[in-house]
Short mmCIF file of C-alpha atoms in Angstrom, two decimals:
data_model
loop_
_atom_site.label_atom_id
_atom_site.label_comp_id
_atom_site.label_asym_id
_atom_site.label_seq_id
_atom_site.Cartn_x
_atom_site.Cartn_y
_atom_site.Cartn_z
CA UNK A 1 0.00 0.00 0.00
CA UNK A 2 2.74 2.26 0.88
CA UNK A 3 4.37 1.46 -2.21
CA UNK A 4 1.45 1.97 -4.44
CA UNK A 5 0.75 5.42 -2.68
CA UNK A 6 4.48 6.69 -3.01
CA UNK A 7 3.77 5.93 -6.93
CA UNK A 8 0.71 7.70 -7.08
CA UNK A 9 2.85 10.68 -5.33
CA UNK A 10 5.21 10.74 -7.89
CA UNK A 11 2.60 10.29 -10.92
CA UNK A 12 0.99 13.59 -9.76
CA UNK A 13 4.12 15.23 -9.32
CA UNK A 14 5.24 14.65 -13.03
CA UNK A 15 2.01 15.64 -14.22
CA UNK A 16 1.68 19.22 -12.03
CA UNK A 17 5.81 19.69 -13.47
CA UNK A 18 4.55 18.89 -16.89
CA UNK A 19 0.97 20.90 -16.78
CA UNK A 20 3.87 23.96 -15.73
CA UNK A 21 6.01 23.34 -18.18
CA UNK A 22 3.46 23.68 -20.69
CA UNK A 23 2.41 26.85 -19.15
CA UNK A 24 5.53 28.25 -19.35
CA UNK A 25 6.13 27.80 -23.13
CA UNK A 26 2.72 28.92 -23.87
CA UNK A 27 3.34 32.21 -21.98
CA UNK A 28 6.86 32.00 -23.96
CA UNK A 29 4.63 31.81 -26.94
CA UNK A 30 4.52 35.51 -28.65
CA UNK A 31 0.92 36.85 -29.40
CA UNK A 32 0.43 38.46 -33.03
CA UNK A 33 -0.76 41.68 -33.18
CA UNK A 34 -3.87 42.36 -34.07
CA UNK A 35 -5.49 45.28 -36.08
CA UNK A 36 -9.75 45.14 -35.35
CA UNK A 37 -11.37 48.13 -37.97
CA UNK A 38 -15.20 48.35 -37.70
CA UNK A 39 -16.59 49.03 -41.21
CA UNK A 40 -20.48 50.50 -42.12
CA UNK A 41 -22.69 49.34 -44.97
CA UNK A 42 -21.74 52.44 -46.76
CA UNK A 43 -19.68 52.77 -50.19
CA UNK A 44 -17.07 54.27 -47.85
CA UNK A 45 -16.48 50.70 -46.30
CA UNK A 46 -16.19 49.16 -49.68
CA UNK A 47 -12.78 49.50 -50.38
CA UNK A 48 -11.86 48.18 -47.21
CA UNK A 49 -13.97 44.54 -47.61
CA UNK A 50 -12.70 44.72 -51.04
CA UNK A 51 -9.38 44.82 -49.72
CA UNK A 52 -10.36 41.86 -47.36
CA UNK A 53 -12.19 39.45 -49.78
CA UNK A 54 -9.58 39.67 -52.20
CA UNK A 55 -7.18 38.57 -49.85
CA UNK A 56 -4.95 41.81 -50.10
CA UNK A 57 -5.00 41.80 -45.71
CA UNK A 58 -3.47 39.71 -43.45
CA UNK A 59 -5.38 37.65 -41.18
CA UNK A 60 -3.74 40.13 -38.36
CA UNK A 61 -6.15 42.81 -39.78
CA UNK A 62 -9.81 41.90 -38.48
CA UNK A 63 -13.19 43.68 -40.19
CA UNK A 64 -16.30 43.81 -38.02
CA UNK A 65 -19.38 45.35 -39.54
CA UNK A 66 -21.58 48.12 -37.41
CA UNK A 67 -25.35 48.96 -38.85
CA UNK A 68 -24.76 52.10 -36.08
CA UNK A 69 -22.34 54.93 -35.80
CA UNK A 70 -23.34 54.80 -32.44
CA UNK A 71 -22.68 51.02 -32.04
CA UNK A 72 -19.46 51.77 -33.89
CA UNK A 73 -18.45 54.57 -31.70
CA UNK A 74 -18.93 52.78 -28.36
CA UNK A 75 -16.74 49.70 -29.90
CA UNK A 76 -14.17 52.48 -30.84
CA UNK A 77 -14.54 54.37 -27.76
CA UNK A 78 -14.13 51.23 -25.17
CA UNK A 79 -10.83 50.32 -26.86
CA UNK A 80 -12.58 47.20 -28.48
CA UNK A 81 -11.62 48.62 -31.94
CA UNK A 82 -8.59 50.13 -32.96
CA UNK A 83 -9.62 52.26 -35.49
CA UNK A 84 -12.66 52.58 -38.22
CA UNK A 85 -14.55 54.03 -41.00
CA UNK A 86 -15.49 57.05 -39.12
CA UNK A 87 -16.44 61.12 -40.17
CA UNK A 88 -14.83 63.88 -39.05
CA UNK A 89 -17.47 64.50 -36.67
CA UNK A 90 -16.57 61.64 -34.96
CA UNK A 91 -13.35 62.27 -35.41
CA UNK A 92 -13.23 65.96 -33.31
CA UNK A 93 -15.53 64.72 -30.74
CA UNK A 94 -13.10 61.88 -29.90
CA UNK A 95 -10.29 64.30 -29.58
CA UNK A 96 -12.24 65.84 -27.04
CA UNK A 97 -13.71 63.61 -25.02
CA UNK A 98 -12.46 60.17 -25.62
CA UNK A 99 -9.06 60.27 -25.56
CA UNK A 100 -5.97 60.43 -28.72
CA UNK A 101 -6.88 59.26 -32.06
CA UNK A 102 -5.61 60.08 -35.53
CA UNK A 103 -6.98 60.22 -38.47
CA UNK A 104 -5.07 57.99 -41.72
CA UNK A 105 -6.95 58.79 -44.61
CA UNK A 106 -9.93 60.49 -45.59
CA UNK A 107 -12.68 58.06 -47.14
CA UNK A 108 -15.08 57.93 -50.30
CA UNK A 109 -18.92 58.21 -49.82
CA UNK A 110 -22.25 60.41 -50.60
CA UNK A 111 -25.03 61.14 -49.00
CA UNK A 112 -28.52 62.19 -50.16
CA UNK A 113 -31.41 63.66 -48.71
CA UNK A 114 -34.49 61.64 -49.87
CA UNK A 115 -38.64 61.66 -49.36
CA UNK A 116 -40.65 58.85 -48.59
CA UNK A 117 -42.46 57.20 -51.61
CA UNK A 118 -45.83 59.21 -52.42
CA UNK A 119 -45.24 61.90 -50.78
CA UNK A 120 -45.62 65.49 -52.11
CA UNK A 121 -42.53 67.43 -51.25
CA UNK A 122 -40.94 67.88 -54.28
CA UNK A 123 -38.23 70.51 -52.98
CA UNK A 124 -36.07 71.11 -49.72
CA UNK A 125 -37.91 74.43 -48.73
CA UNK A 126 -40.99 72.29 -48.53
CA UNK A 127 -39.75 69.89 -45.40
CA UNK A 128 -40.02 73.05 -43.13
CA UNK A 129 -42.12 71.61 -40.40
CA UNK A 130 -41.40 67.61 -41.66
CA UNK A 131 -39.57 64.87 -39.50
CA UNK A 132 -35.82 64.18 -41.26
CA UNK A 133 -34.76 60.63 -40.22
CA UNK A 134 -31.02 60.88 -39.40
CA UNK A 135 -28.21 59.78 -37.11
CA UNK A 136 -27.10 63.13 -34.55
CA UNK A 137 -23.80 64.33 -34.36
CA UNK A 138 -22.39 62.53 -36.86
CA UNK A 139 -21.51 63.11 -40.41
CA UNK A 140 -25.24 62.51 -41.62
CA UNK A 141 -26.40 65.26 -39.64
CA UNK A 142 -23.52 67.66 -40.84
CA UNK A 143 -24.07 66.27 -44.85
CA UNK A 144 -28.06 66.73 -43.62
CA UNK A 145 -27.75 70.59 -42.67
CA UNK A 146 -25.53 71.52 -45.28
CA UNK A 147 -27.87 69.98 -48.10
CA UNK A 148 -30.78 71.92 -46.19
CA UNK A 149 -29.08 75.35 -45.84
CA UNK A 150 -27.97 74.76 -49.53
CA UNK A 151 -31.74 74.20 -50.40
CA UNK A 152 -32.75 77.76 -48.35
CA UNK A 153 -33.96 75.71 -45.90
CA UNK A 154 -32.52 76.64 -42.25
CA UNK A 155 -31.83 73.64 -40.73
CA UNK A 156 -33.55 74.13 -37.44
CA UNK A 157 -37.05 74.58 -39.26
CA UNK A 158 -37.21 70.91 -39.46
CA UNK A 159 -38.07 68.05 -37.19
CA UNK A 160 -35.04 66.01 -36.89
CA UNK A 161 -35.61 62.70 -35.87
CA UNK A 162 -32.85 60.33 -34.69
CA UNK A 163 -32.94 56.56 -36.52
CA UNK A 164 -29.23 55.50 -35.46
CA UNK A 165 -29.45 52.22 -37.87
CA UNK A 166 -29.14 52.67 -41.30
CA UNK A 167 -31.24 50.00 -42.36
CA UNK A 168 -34.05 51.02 -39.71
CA UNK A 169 -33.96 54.70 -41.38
CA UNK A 170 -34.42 53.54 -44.64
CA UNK A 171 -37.59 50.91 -43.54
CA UNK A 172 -38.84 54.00 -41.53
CA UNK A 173 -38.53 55.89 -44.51
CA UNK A 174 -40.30 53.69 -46.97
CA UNK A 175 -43.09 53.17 -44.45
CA UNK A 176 -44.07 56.63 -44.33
CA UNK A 177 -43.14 57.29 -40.70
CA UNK A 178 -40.44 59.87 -41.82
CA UNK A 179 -40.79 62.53 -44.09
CA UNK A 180 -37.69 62.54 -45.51
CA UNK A 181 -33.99 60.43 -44.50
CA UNK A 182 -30.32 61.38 -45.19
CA UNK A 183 -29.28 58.15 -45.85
CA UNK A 184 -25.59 57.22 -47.41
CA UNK A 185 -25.26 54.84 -50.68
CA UNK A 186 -26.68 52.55 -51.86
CA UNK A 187 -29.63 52.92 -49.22
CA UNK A 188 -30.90 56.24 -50.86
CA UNK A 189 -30.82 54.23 -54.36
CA UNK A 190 -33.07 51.37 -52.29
CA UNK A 191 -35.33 54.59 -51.34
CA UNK A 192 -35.20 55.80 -54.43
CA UNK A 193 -35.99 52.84 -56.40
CA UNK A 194 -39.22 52.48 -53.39
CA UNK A 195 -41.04 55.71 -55.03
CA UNK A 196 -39.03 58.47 -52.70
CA UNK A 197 -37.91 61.59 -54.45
CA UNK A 198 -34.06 62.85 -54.40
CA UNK A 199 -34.16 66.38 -52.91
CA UNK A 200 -30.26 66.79 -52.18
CA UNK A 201 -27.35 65.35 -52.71
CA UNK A 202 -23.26 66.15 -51.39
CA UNK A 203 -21.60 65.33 -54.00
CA UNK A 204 -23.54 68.98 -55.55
CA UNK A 205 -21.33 70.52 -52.17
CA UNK A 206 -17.94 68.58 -52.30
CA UNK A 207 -18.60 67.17 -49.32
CA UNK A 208 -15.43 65.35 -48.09
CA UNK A 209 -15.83 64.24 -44.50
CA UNK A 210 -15.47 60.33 -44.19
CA UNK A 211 -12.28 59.47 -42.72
CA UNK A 212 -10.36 56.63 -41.02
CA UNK A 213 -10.26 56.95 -37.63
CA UNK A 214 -7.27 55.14 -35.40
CA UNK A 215 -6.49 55.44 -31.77
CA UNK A 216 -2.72 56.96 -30.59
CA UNK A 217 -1.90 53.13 -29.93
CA UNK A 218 -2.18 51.47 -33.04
CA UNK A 219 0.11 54.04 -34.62
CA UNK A 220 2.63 53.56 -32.15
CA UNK A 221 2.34 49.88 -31.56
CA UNK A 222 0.61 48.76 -35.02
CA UNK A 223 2.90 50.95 -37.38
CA UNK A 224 3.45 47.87 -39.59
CA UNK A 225 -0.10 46.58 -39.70
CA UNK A 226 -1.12 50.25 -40.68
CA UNK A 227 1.42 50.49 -43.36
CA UNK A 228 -0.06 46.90 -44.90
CA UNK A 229 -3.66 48.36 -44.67
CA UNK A 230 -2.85 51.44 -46.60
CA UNK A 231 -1.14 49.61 -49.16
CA UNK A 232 -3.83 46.76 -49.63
CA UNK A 233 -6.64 49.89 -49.71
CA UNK A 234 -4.54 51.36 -52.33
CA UNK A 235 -4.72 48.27 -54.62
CA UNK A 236 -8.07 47.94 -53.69
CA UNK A 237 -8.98 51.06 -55.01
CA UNK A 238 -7.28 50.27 -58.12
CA UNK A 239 -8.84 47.10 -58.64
CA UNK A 240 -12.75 49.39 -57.91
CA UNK A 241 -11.76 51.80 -60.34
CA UNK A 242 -10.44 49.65 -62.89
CA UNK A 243 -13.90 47.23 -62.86
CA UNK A 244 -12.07 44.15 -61.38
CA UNK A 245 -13.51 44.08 -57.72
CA UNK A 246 -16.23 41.77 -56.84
CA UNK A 247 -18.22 44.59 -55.40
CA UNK A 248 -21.17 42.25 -54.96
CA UNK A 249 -19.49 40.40 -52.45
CA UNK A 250 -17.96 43.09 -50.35
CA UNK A 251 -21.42 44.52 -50.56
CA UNK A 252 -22.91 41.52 -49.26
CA UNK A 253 -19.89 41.22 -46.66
CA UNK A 254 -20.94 44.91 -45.59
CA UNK A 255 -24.75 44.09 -45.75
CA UNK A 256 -25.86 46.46 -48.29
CA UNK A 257 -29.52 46.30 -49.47
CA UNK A 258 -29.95 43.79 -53.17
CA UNK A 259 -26.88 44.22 -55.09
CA UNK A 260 -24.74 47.17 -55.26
CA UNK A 261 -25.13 48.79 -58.86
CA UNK A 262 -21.10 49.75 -59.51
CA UNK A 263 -22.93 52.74 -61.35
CA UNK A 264 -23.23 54.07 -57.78
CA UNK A 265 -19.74 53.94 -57.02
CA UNK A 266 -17.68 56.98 -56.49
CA UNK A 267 -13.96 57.61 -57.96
CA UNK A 268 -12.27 56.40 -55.23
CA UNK A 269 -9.37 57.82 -54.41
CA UNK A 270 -5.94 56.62 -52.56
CA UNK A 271 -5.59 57.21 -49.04
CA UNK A 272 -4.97 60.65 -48.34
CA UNK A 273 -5.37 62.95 -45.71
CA UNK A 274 -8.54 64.96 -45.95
CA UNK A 275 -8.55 68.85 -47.07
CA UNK A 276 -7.72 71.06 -43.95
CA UNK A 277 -10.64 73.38 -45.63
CA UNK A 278 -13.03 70.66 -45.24
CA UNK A 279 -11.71 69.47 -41.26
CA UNK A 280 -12.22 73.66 -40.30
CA UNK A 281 -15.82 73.56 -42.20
CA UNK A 282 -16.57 70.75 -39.77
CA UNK A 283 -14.46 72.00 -36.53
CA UNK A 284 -17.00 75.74 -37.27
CA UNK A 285 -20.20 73.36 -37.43
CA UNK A 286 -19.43 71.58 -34.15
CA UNK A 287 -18.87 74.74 -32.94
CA UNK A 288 -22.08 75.92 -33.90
CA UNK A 289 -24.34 72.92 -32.48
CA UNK A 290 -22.16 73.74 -29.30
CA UNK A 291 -21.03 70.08 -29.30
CA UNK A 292 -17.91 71.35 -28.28
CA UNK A 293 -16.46 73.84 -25.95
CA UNK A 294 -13.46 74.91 -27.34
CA UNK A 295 -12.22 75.63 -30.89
CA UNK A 296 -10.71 72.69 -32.47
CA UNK A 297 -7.11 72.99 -34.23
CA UNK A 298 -7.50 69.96 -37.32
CA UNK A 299 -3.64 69.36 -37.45
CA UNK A 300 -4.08 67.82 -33.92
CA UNK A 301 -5.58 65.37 -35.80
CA UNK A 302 -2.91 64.71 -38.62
CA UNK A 303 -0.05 64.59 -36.42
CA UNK A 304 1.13 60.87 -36.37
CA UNK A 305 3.07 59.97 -33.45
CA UNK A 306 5.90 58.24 -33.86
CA UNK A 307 6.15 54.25 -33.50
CA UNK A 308 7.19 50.68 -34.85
CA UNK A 309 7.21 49.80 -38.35
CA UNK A 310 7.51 52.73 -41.51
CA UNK A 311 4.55 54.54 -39.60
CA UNK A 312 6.13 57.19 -38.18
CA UNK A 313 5.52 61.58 -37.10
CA UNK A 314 4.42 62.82 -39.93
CA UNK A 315 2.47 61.46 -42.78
CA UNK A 316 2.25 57.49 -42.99
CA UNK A 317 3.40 55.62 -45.50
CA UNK A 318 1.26 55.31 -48.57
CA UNK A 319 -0.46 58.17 -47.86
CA UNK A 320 -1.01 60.55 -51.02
CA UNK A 321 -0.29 64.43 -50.48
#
């Protein structure tokens, strides 16, 4: 008996040595990176799940797909993302309250200001009064009062009424319940094609405010896996441009109403910063709402700091002037 329970000692002894040696190399192990980017079903998302699908990413660089800015945000915000298709919007109000974050490149998108099917407003003077379906404080509201006050309509003599979800706007739209939606492409084709009326649109303004939107920390500690995204959107946006991207499938990745028509697409363009012009046109409408309480300098925004890989203070790499 004595024998059999000196065995038994030993037996668990080897096994607790061996469950610690195995411990110890997995904490030896070394961890890839990772790179998480939450993308919209927009067309300024597209290059990105292009980039993805065709397999011009690593598996280091992780997509996750947000119906919400605000769902996006929060994801952003809590450190669960390190960067995503964002607005400059976002983009200032982050610098404010959330903490450091950088903006990479400015993005490709449009955004229209649509009726609901059989209605009777036939211009943007006539929605004084009417409910606008829209997401607040973001870039739809910005691309929604600059349409209006290009229309003569002041933008506080409607009824703005916040639908968060994209697809949720455009249902709410096609309903009836709204009057009118800014809603981003393709959705405002899907209204469109439902019997709504196209009042407004910002590619008539020049309307450049999607951007990129990273945290400090991936710039210092993600250099490399920036410099790979850049260059894989950059070929990306060759292959959209050139008609050799599967845009169905990154539209279906993205989950963008039916089929995306390529007719809708814009000219994208390489990454590049966005126009300073455009950043203090956005800063002055913050301003304005009172979303913020101090003026905003935009070259806070464009100054990379310095970190591993080619990514470094001043512009990134592959990043047009």
């Amino acid at each position: 008996m004595a024998y059999i329970k000196r065995t038994a000692h030993r037996l668990l002894a080897l096994l607790i040595c061996l469950c610690l040696a195995l411990s110890a190399a997995g904490c030896g192990r070394e961890e890839k990176a990772v790179l998480r980017i939450g993308v919209m079903p927009d067309l300024d998302s597209i290059p990105l799940m292009t980039a993805a699908l065709a397999g011009l990413l690593p598996e280091e660089i992780v997509l996750e797909v947000y119906k919400s800015p605000t769902d996006r945000d929060s994801a952003l915000f809590s450190g669960h993302l390190d960067g995503a298709v964002s607005d400059l919007l976002a983009a200032f109000l982050a610098a404010e309250n959330e903490g450091d974050y950088r903006i990479l490149s400015v993005t490709d998108g449009c955004y229209k200001l649509v009726t609901a099917p059989g209605g009777d407003i036939a211009a943007v003077e006539q929605l004084a009064g009417k409910n606008v379906g829209m997401s607040l404080h973001t870039i739809i509201e910005y691309a929604g009062d600059r349409m209006l006050t290009a229309g003569g309509l002041p933008p506080e003599q409607v009824e703005k009424t916040a639908v968060p979800s994209i697809p949720a706007r455009l249902e709410l739209l096609k309903a009836g319940q709204l009057d009118a939606a800014v809603l981003p492409e393709p959705y405002a084709a899907a209204a469109l094609e439902a019997g709504g009326r196209l009042l407004a649109s910002s590619a008539d303004l020049s309307l450049d405010a999607g951007v990129l939107l990273f945290n400090q920390a991936a710039f210092v500690e993600k250099g490399a896996l920036l410099q790979t995204l850049t260059e894989g959107y950059n070929q990306a946006v060759d292959l959209l441009n050139s008609g050799q991207a599967d845009v169905g499938a990154a539209a279906a990745a993205l989950g963008l109403p039916n089929a995306l028509d390529s007719a809708l697409l814009p000219d994208y363009r390489p990454a590049a910063w966005p126009a300073i012009e455009q950043m203090e046109a956005a800063a002055a409408w913050l301003m304005d709402a009172g979303l913020v309480s101090d003026p905003m300098d935009p070259q806070s925004l464009l100054e990379v700091p310095a970190g591993e890989g080619e990514v470094s203070s001043g512009k990134p790499a592959g990043i047009a002037d």
